[in-house]
Amino acid sequence: MNKAIWAAPLLVLGALGAAACNEAMQGEFLGDGVTQAMLEGAGEDHANWITHGRTYDEQRFSPLDQVNTQNVGDLGLAWFADMDTARGQEATPLVMDGKLYLTTAWSKVKAFDAATGEPLWDYDPEVPGETGVKACCDVVNRGLAAWGESLFLGTLDGRLVSLDRNSGAVQWEAQTTDPEQAYTVTGAPRVIDGKVIIGNGGAEFGVRGYIAAYDAANGEELWRFYTVPDGNEGGESPQYLQDAAETWNTEVLRSSDAIGGGGTVWDSMAYDPELNLLYFGVGNGAPWNRAYRSPGEDGTGEGDNLYLSSIVAIRPDTGEYVWHYQTTPGETWDYTATQHIILADMEIGGEERAVLMQAPKNGFFYVLDRETGEFISAEDYIPQNWATGMDENGRPIFNPETRIDETGEPALVMPGPLGGHNWHPMAFHPGEGLVYIPAFEAAMVYEPEADWKPDTARGFNVGFNLGAGDLPADMGFRREVYGTVKGKLMAWDPVAQEARWTVEFAGPWNGGLLTTGGGLVFQGNSGSEFAAYNAADGEKLWSFAAQTGIVAPPITYTVNGEQYVAVLAGWGGAYAITADGALVDHQGPVRNVSRLLVFKLGGGEELPAERELTAIPLDPPPSRASADTIALGGTKYARYCAVCHGPGAVGSTVLPDLRRSGTLGNAGAWSAVVNDGILKDNGMVNFADSLSREEIEAVRGYVIHRANEDKAIEGGE
Ligand code: CA
């Protein structure tokens, strides 16, 4: 069998004369704080970083050029700050008036003097530990928004919180989601004209997606835009939802509490002030398998299921629909279009075009007209096999063999649910005219789950057997399979729709990007390194041994005219928590040392010595369960446990490896955790509503069985 077929169940889951301007911009914030004029002019403010993507067009390009291709070799550590968790770190810090603000795991916020690292204040929203089980992809947070003298935070348990940026004191809190459902918030809010805008996640669990606006003054909800119908659309419903209802089997949506349709808006937004259009990306369907989400008469998947996997443009003042473009009609592979959206102007075919660009999970790089939503072009940036191309309207031409919702047959599909590019921000360099993409190659076998039923209480509601690609207990084979999963840093020409250069990495899931006027691209990676590349040709010019995998995007800013580059280091997120801890980078374990790293020319600070990583040896009790019990345990494990503890019970370096659990040999202790939930404050809730005591014991039998298989090969090849 082709080795790649096993690969991903693994994987369940943008020199411009800055100096004079810098001086002029210092002190910009002395006054009443961030205004709409400042947000719209953020591109001219070279000193600060006041909104998530630095500017409303989300280019993540800074004109700063003090650090450049000539002197980047002199970049050194200026200061660092340790975080208080060892979970995924995905945040983009904000910098205002020489103060740096960031979010860390469990939605905590920290403020520092941006030049010295002196801690200023901390805020902990005290998210209940049991919220962790609602998070598909680690307990991460991607950042803050600023307005006036306030900062806005979305918490994992769905609250929007306004903080005084000078003290960290809470000004107001608003619950943006139904706490009874599996909604989470991990994305960074944006602010447009005093409205704080935030979406949510949870499409793996069955929720109905939306994005909403709240009054920055008091948290009052101003509008809410649902991305999918609920099956009750009538004459009073907005026209766009009535139109969407025509593309679904709305009977299923109406009749099930657990099939909310998905379409969550969990990350990307961009704003064009001239057109007054807010753009956002919409996620995958819930469940993934369209045959269960929107069945036709014969039971196979039917309908485009708007507005799943779409880019949507709305009016930020009212939430009124303007246009949409659906990247993956009838999506069934977890092909979200929530990936980073970049706005830029460029000449295409002799014409100056105002474009919107995205590299969603499905492997195609899209260029759209951002005024009308008109399709301009799309080409695949990584190998994919679900579409044979696009028709002239930009509708994909499907490969019928990969339509597992129609065939019911398992198929190897590229990319898998991790996508060809995930949440990690891209960057655009206007001088080079290139978009830099943190891409990867990782396929998956999608095996439809027969007789699947949704579960409102716990576990992944996707309609596929996520245990289908578990790897056998053969270390050489596992290494070979992991060898097929690649990471890439690509410089993509959006006009020619082709790569200008590519840097390859041993492992996937490398960091988000920053480009600068100094001709540089900065990126951290899974190989525990933070590096700078020449934006023109990809030559690596500098690197720093970070002691930890890095997934978050860097930023740059100045204090008193001196340029700093900062990145929040710390391994985590969807791939990190489900990949084999021993093989994730093909070479060895990737550690999590959660730490803000800040660099400047001539910086001479040093990190403390690297801690030894000691693995607990595999020492399971003998396997005594029957083959039937082990099989039952394996099925339940794949649906309820694998998303956090790893496919095939092979753990990551981020969350506990159950094969090494001290409770494995004690049925009572195992039950106290899984049935009674004694570790719920750590995020390990009870599964009593979803799994019987017999099934919980069967899962223990399965993990013991797997641990014994792997004990025989541990350390060997
Ligand atoms: Ca998803």
Short mmCIF file of C-alpha atoms in Angstrom, two decimals, residues 376-690:
data_model
loop_
_atom_site.label_atom_id
_atom_site.label_comp_id
_atom_site.label_asym_id
_atom_site.label_seq_id
_atom_site.Cartn_x
_atom_site.Cartn_y
_atom_site.Cartn_z
CA ILE A 376 -9.92 36.17 -11.07
CA SER A 377 -7.72 33.08 -10.75
CA ALA A 378 -6.83 30.00 -8.67
CA GLU A 379 -3.98 27.50 -8.92
CA ASP A 380 -2.96 24.73 -6.57
CA TYR A 381 -0.02 25.70 -4.35
CA ILE A 382 0.51 22.16 -3.09
CA PRO A 383 -0.35 18.75 -4.57
CA GLN A 384 -4.08 18.02 -4.32
CA ASN A 385 -6.34 15.39 -5.84
CA TRP A 386 -9.92 16.48 -5.01
CA ALA A 387 -10.35 18.81 -8.03
CA THR A 388 -9.09 18.54 -11.59
CA GLY A 389 -9.24 22.33 -12.05
CA MET A 390 -11.66 25.30 -12.06
CA ASP A 391 -14.30 26.27 -14.57
CA GLU A 392 -14.39 29.89 -15.83
CA ASN A 393 -16.53 30.99 -12.88
CA GLY A 394 -14.09 29.52 -10.40
CA ARG A 395 -16.21 26.52 -9.51
CA PRO A 396 -14.01 23.49 -8.90
CA ILE A 397 -14.31 20.45 -11.14
CA PHE A 398 -14.45 17.55 -8.71
CA ASN A 399 -12.56 14.29 -8.89
CA PRO A 400 -15.44 11.83 -8.31
CA GLU A 401 -13.14 9.29 -6.64
CA THR A 402 -12.53 11.67 -3.73
CA ARG A 403 -16.25 12.42 -3.18
CA ILE A 404 -16.47 10.02 -0.29
CA ASP A 405 -19.84 11.52 0.71
CA GLU A 406 -21.21 10.21 -2.61
CA THR A 407 -19.31 6.95 -3.02
CA GLY A 408 -19.34 5.89 0.63
CA GLU A 409 -15.92 4.35 -0.07
CA PRO A 410 -12.70 5.23 1.74
CA ALA A 411 -10.29 7.38 -0.28
CA LEU A 412 -6.88 8.95 0.13
CA VAL A 413 -7.41 12.69 -0.30
CA MET A 414 -4.79 15.43 -0.59
CA PRO A 415 -4.72 17.61 1.34
CA GLY A 416 -6.18 16.08 4.52
CA PRO A 417 -8.00 17.96 7.27
CA LEU A 418 -4.89 19.92 8.25
CA GLY A 419 -5.11 21.47 4.78
CA GLY A 420 -2.31 22.72 2.58
CA HIS A 421 -2.16 25.75 4.83
CA ASN A 422 -3.84 26.17 8.18
CA TRP A 423 -4.35 29.21 10.48
CA HIS A 424 -0.68 30.32 10.43
CA PRO A 425 -0.65 33.83 8.97
CA MET A 426 0.88 34.47 5.56
CA ALA A 427 2.56 37.81 4.71
CA PHE A 428 2.66 40.05 1.60
CA HIS A 429 5.69 42.04 0.46
CA PRO A 430 4.51 44.93 -1.74
CA GLY A 431 8.02 45.57 -3.12
CA GLU A 432 8.43 41.96 -4.21
CA GLY A 433 4.77 41.52 -5.11
CA LEU A 434 4.86 38.13 -3.36
CA VAL A 435 2.68 36.34 -0.84
CA TYR A 436 4.62 34.08 1.54
CA ILE A 437 2.76 30.93 2.57
CA PRO A 438 3.55 28.59 5.50
CA ALA A 439 2.35 25.50 3.63
CA PHE A 440 2.53 21.76 4.10
CA GLU A 441 1.75 18.46 2.45
CA ALA A 442 -0.27 15.97 4.45
CA ALA A 443 -2.90 13.63 3.04
CA MET A 444 -5.51 11.55 4.86
CA VAL A 445 -7.62 8.49 4.32
CA TYR A 446 -11.27 9.47 4.77
CA GLU A 447 -13.33 6.45 5.73
CA PRO A 448 -17.04 7.16 6.09
CA GLU A 449 -18.39 5.88 9.42
CA ALA A 450 -21.29 3.52 8.85
CA ASP A 451 -24.47 4.24 10.81
CA TRP A 452 -22.91 7.34 12.37
CA LYS A 453 -25.08 9.24 14.86
CA PRO A 454 -24.33 12.68 16.28
CA ASP A 455 -23.50 13.04 19.99
CA THR A 456 -24.37 16.36 21.60
CA ALA A 457 -22.47 15.58 24.77
CA ARG A 458 -18.87 14.88 23.78
CA GLY A 459 -16.42 13.95 21.07
CA PHE A 460 -15.81 14.72 17.42
CA ASN A 461 -19.01 14.82 15.33
CA VAL A 462 -17.46 14.39 11.89
CA GLY A 463 -19.02 11.25 10.38
CA PHE A 464 -15.71 9.59 9.52
CA ASN A 465 -13.78 6.84 11.21
CA LEU A 466 -10.78 8.75 12.50
CA GLY A 467 -9.01 5.53 13.45
CA ALA A 468 -8.85 4.39 9.82
CA GLY A 469 -5.24 5.34 9.29
CA ASP A 470 -3.68 4.37 12.62
CA LEU A 471 -0.10 3.27 12.06
CA PRO A 472 1.10 -0.27 12.81
CA ALA A 473 3.66 -0.94 15.53
CA ASP A 474 6.62 -0.72 13.20
CA MET A 475 9.02 2.15 13.88
CA GLY A 476 10.67 2.03 10.44
CA PHE A 477 7.28 2.17 8.76
CA ARG A 478 6.13 5.02 11.02
CA ARG A 479 9.27 7.00 10.17
CA GLU A 480 8.65 6.41 6.49
CA VAL A 481 5.06 7.64 6.75
CA TYR A 482 6.05 10.73 8.74
CA GLY A 483 8.68 11.33 6.03
CA THR A 484 5.87 11.89 3.52
CA VAL A 485 4.52 14.82 5.58
CA LYS A 486 6.44 17.96 4.56
CA GLY A 487 6.60 21.61 5.59
CA LYS A 488 7.21 24.43 3.09
CA LEU A 489 7.84 28.17 3.13
CA MET A 490 6.64 29.32 -0.29
CA ALA A 491 7.05 32.70 -2.00
CA TRP A 492 3.99 32.82 -4.24
CA ASP A 493 3.53 35.16 -7.20
CA PRO A 494 -0.22 35.91 -7.14
CA VAL A 495 -0.25 37.34 -10.68
CA ALA A 496 1.58 34.46 -12.35
CA GLN A 497 -0.01 32.01 -9.86
CA GLU A 498 3.26 30.14 -9.32
CA ALA A 499 5.94 29.73 -6.66
CA ARG A 500 9.02 31.96 -7.08
CA TRP A 501 10.98 30.07 -4.42
CA THR A 502 10.36 27.38 -1.80
CA VAL A 503 12.20 26.38 1.38
CA GLU A 504 11.47 22.81 2.53
CA PHE A 505 11.34 21.63 6.13
CA ALA A 506 11.55 18.16 7.63
CA GLY A 507 8.25 18.71 9.47
CA PRO A 508 4.97 20.52 8.83
CA TRP A 509 3.20 23.02 11.11
CA ASN A 510 5.80 25.79 10.90
CA GLY A 511 5.22 29.34 12.15
CA GLY A 512 3.27 32.31 10.81
CA LEU A 513 5.10 35.01 8.83
CA LEU A 514 6.31 38.63 8.88
CA THR A 515 7.88 40.57 5.97
CA THR A 516 9.79 43.85 6.31
CA GLY A 517 11.14 46.82 4.39
CA GLY A 518 14.56 45.38 5.21
CA GLY A 519 13.94 42.73 2.55
CA LEU A 520 13.36 39.97 5.11
CA VAL A 521 10.88 37.20 5.86
CA PHE A 522 10.84 36.03 9.49
CA GLN A 523 9.50 32.63 10.54
CA GLY A 524 9.80 30.21 13.47
CA ASN A 525 9.52 26.51 12.77
CA SER A 526 8.86 23.03 14.11
CA GLY A 527 12.64 22.44 14.15
CA SER A 528 12.85 24.76 17.19
CA GLU A 529 14.46 27.60 15.29
CA PHE A 530 13.55 31.27 14.57
CA ALA A 531 14.94 32.36 11.20
CA ALA A 532 15.21 35.22 8.71
CA TYR A 533 15.21 34.71 4.93
CA ASN A 534 15.93 37.01 2.03
CA ALA A 535 12.46 37.96 0.74
CA ALA A 536 13.73 38.00 -2.85
CA ASP A 537 15.28 34.54 -3.09
CA GLY A 538 14.64 32.56 0.11
CA GLU A 539 18.29 32.45 1.23
CA LYS A 540 18.45 31.83 4.97
CA LEU A 541 20.41 34.76 6.44
CA TRP A 542 20.07 34.25 10.20
CA SER A 543 18.66 31.83 12.75
CA PHE A 544 18.28 31.49 16.50
CA ALA A 545 18.06 28.25 18.50
CA ALA A 546 14.71 28.72 20.24
CA GLN A 547 14.61 25.48 22.30
CA THR A 548 10.95 24.99 21.30
CA GLY A 549 8.74 24.58 18.27
CA ILE A 550 7.26 27.89 17.09
CA VAL A 551 3.88 28.29 15.40
CA ALA A 552 2.93 31.95 16.09
CA PRO A 553 3.70 34.82 13.67
CA PRO A 554 6.40 37.42 14.49
CA ILE A 555 5.89 41.20 14.67
CA THR A 556 8.26 44.17 14.52
CA TYR A 557 8.14 47.64 16.12
CA THR A 558 10.35 50.46 17.36
CA VAL A 559 10.83 52.04 20.76
CA ASN A 560 12.79 55.33 20.76
CA GLY A 561 13.72 54.65 17.15
CA GLU A 562 15.27 51.21 17.78
CA GLN A 563 13.77 48.27 15.87
CA TYR A 564 12.71 45.08 17.66
CA VAL A 565 11.45 41.75 16.30
CA ALA A 566 9.24 39.67 18.63
CA VAL A 567 7.74 36.19 18.43
CA LEU A 568 5.73 34.17 20.94
CA ALA A 569 7.42 30.75 20.95
CA GLY A 570 5.75 27.51 22.08
CA TRP A 571 4.69 24.35 20.26
CA GLY A 572 1.01 23.44 20.06
CA GLY A 573 -2.20 23.49 18.04
CA ALA A 574 -4.02 20.85 16.00
CA TYR A 575 -1.08 18.99 14.44
CA ALA A 576 1.14 19.30 17.51
CA ILE A 577 -1.39 17.66 19.83
CA THR A 578 -2.16 14.74 17.53
CA ALA A 579 1.21 13.88 15.97
CA ASP A 580 3.49 11.20 17.39
CA GLY A 581 5.63 13.07 19.92
CA ALA A 582 8.66 11.01 18.95
CA LEU A 583 8.37 11.56 15.20
CA VAL A 584 6.67 14.91 14.72
CA ASP A 585 9.73 16.58 13.16
CA HIS A 586 11.03 13.26 11.77
CA GLN A 587 14.10 13.66 13.98
CA GLY A 588 12.86 13.73 17.51
CA PRO A 589 10.41 15.28 19.91
CA VAL A 590 9.44 18.93 19.53
CA ARG A 591 9.26 20.57 22.95
CA ASN A 592 6.98 23.26 24.22
CA VAL A 593 8.83 26.04 26.05
CA SER A 594 6.26 28.82 26.06
CA ARG A 595 8.20 32.06 25.96
CA LEU A 596 8.13 35.50 24.29
CA LEU A 597 11.41 36.10 22.43
CA VAL A 598 12.38 39.70 21.52
CA PHE A 599 15.38 40.56 19.32
CA LYS A 600 17.36 43.67 18.31
CA LEU A 601 20.63 44.38 16.55
CA GLY A 602 23.47 43.65 18.95
CA GLY A 603 21.15 42.04 21.53
CA GLY A 604 23.27 39.93 23.90
CA GLU A 605 20.75 38.26 26.22
CA GLU A 606 20.96 34.48 26.51
CA LEU A 607 18.32 31.84 27.22
CA PRO A 608 18.71 29.60 30.26
CA ALA A 609 20.18 26.17 29.57
CA GLU A 610 17.82 23.80 27.77
CA ARG A 611 16.02 21.40 30.07
CA GLU A 612 16.43 17.69 29.58
CA LEU A 613 13.39 16.07 28.05
CA THR A 614 12.84 12.80 29.84
CA ALA A 615 10.30 10.37 28.44
CA ILE A 616 8.62 8.00 30.85
CA PRO A 617 9.47 4.50 29.58
CA LEU A 618 6.62 2.38 28.28
CA ASP A 619 5.78 -0.06 31.07
CA PRO A 620 2.17 -1.16 30.62
CA PRO A 621 0.45 -4.03 32.45
CA PRO A 622 -0.02 -7.19 30.38
CA SER A 623 -2.79 -7.05 27.76
CA ARG A 624 -5.60 -9.37 28.89
CA ALA A 625 -8.68 -7.91 27.16
CA SER A 626 -10.39 -9.94 24.44
CA ALA A 627 -10.00 -9.04 20.78
CA ASP A 628 -13.64 -7.87 20.72
CA THR A 629 -13.10 -5.60 23.72
CA ILE A 630 -9.95 -4.14 22.19
CA ALA A 631 -11.82 -3.51 18.93
CA LEU A 632 -14.69 -1.77 20.77
CA GLY A 633 -12.19 0.27 22.78
CA GLY A 634 -10.37 1.24 19.57
CA THR A 635 -13.56 2.51 17.94
CA LYS A 636 -14.53 4.58 20.98
CA TYR A 637 -10.96 5.83 21.40
CA ALA A 638 -10.89 7.09 17.77
CA ARG A 639 -14.06 9.15 18.25
CA TYR A 640 -13.66 10.45 21.79
CA CYS A 641 -9.97 10.39 22.72
CA ALA A 642 -7.74 10.64 19.63
CA VAL A 643 -8.28 14.38 19.07
CA CYS A 644 -6.33 15.15 22.26
CA HIS A 645 -4.34 12.02 23.06
CA GLY A 646 -3.28 11.09 19.52
CA PRO A 647 -4.36 8.54 16.89
CA GLY A 648 -3.63 4.97 17.91
CA ALA A 649 -3.02 6.14 21.50
CA VAL A 650 0.39 7.45 20.44
CA GLY A 651 0.74 10.70 22.40
CA SER A 652 2.25 14.07 21.48
CA THR A 653 4.71 16.20 23.45
CA VAL A 654 1.89 18.57 24.46
CA LEU A 655 -0.82 16.43 26.10
CA PRO A 656 -0.52 13.22 28.14
CA ASP A 657 0.51 10.02 26.35
CA LEU A 658 -2.01 7.50 27.69
CA ARG A 659 0.31 4.56 26.94
CA ARG A 660 2.47 5.94 29.77
CA SER A 661 -0.39 6.77 32.15
CA GLY A 662 -0.03 5.70 35.76
CA THR A 663 -3.74 4.79 35.82
CA LEU A 664 -3.43 2.20 33.03
CA GLY A 665 -3.09 -0.74 35.41
CA ASN A 666 -5.94 0.34 37.72
CA ALA A 667 -9.52 0.09 36.46
CA GLY A 668 -10.81 2.15 39.41
CA ALA A 669 -8.39 5.00 38.90
CA TRP A 670 -9.06 4.96 35.13
CA SER A 671 -12.80 5.14 35.76
CA ALA A 672 -12.36 7.94 38.32
CA VAL A 673 -10.78 10.03 35.55
CA VAL A 674 -12.86 9.03 32.51
CA ASN A 675 -16.24 8.35 34.16
CA ASP A 676 -16.11 10.64 37.22
CA GLY A 677 -13.99 13.48 35.83
CA ILE A 678 -11.62 14.00 38.76
CA LEU A 679 -9.15 15.77 36.44
CA LYS A 680 -11.72 18.15 34.92
CA ASP A 681 -9.85 21.26 36.07
CA ASN A 682 -6.98 20.15 33.82
CA GLY A 683 -9.39 19.87 30.91
CA MET A 684 -10.06 16.12 31.24
CA VAL A 685 -13.83 16.09 31.73
CA ASN A 686 -15.93 13.01 32.39
CA PHE A 687 -17.28 11.08 29.42
CA ALA A 688 -20.12 9.44 31.39
CA ASP A 689 -22.85 10.82 29.07
CA SER A 690 -21.15 9.42 25.98
#
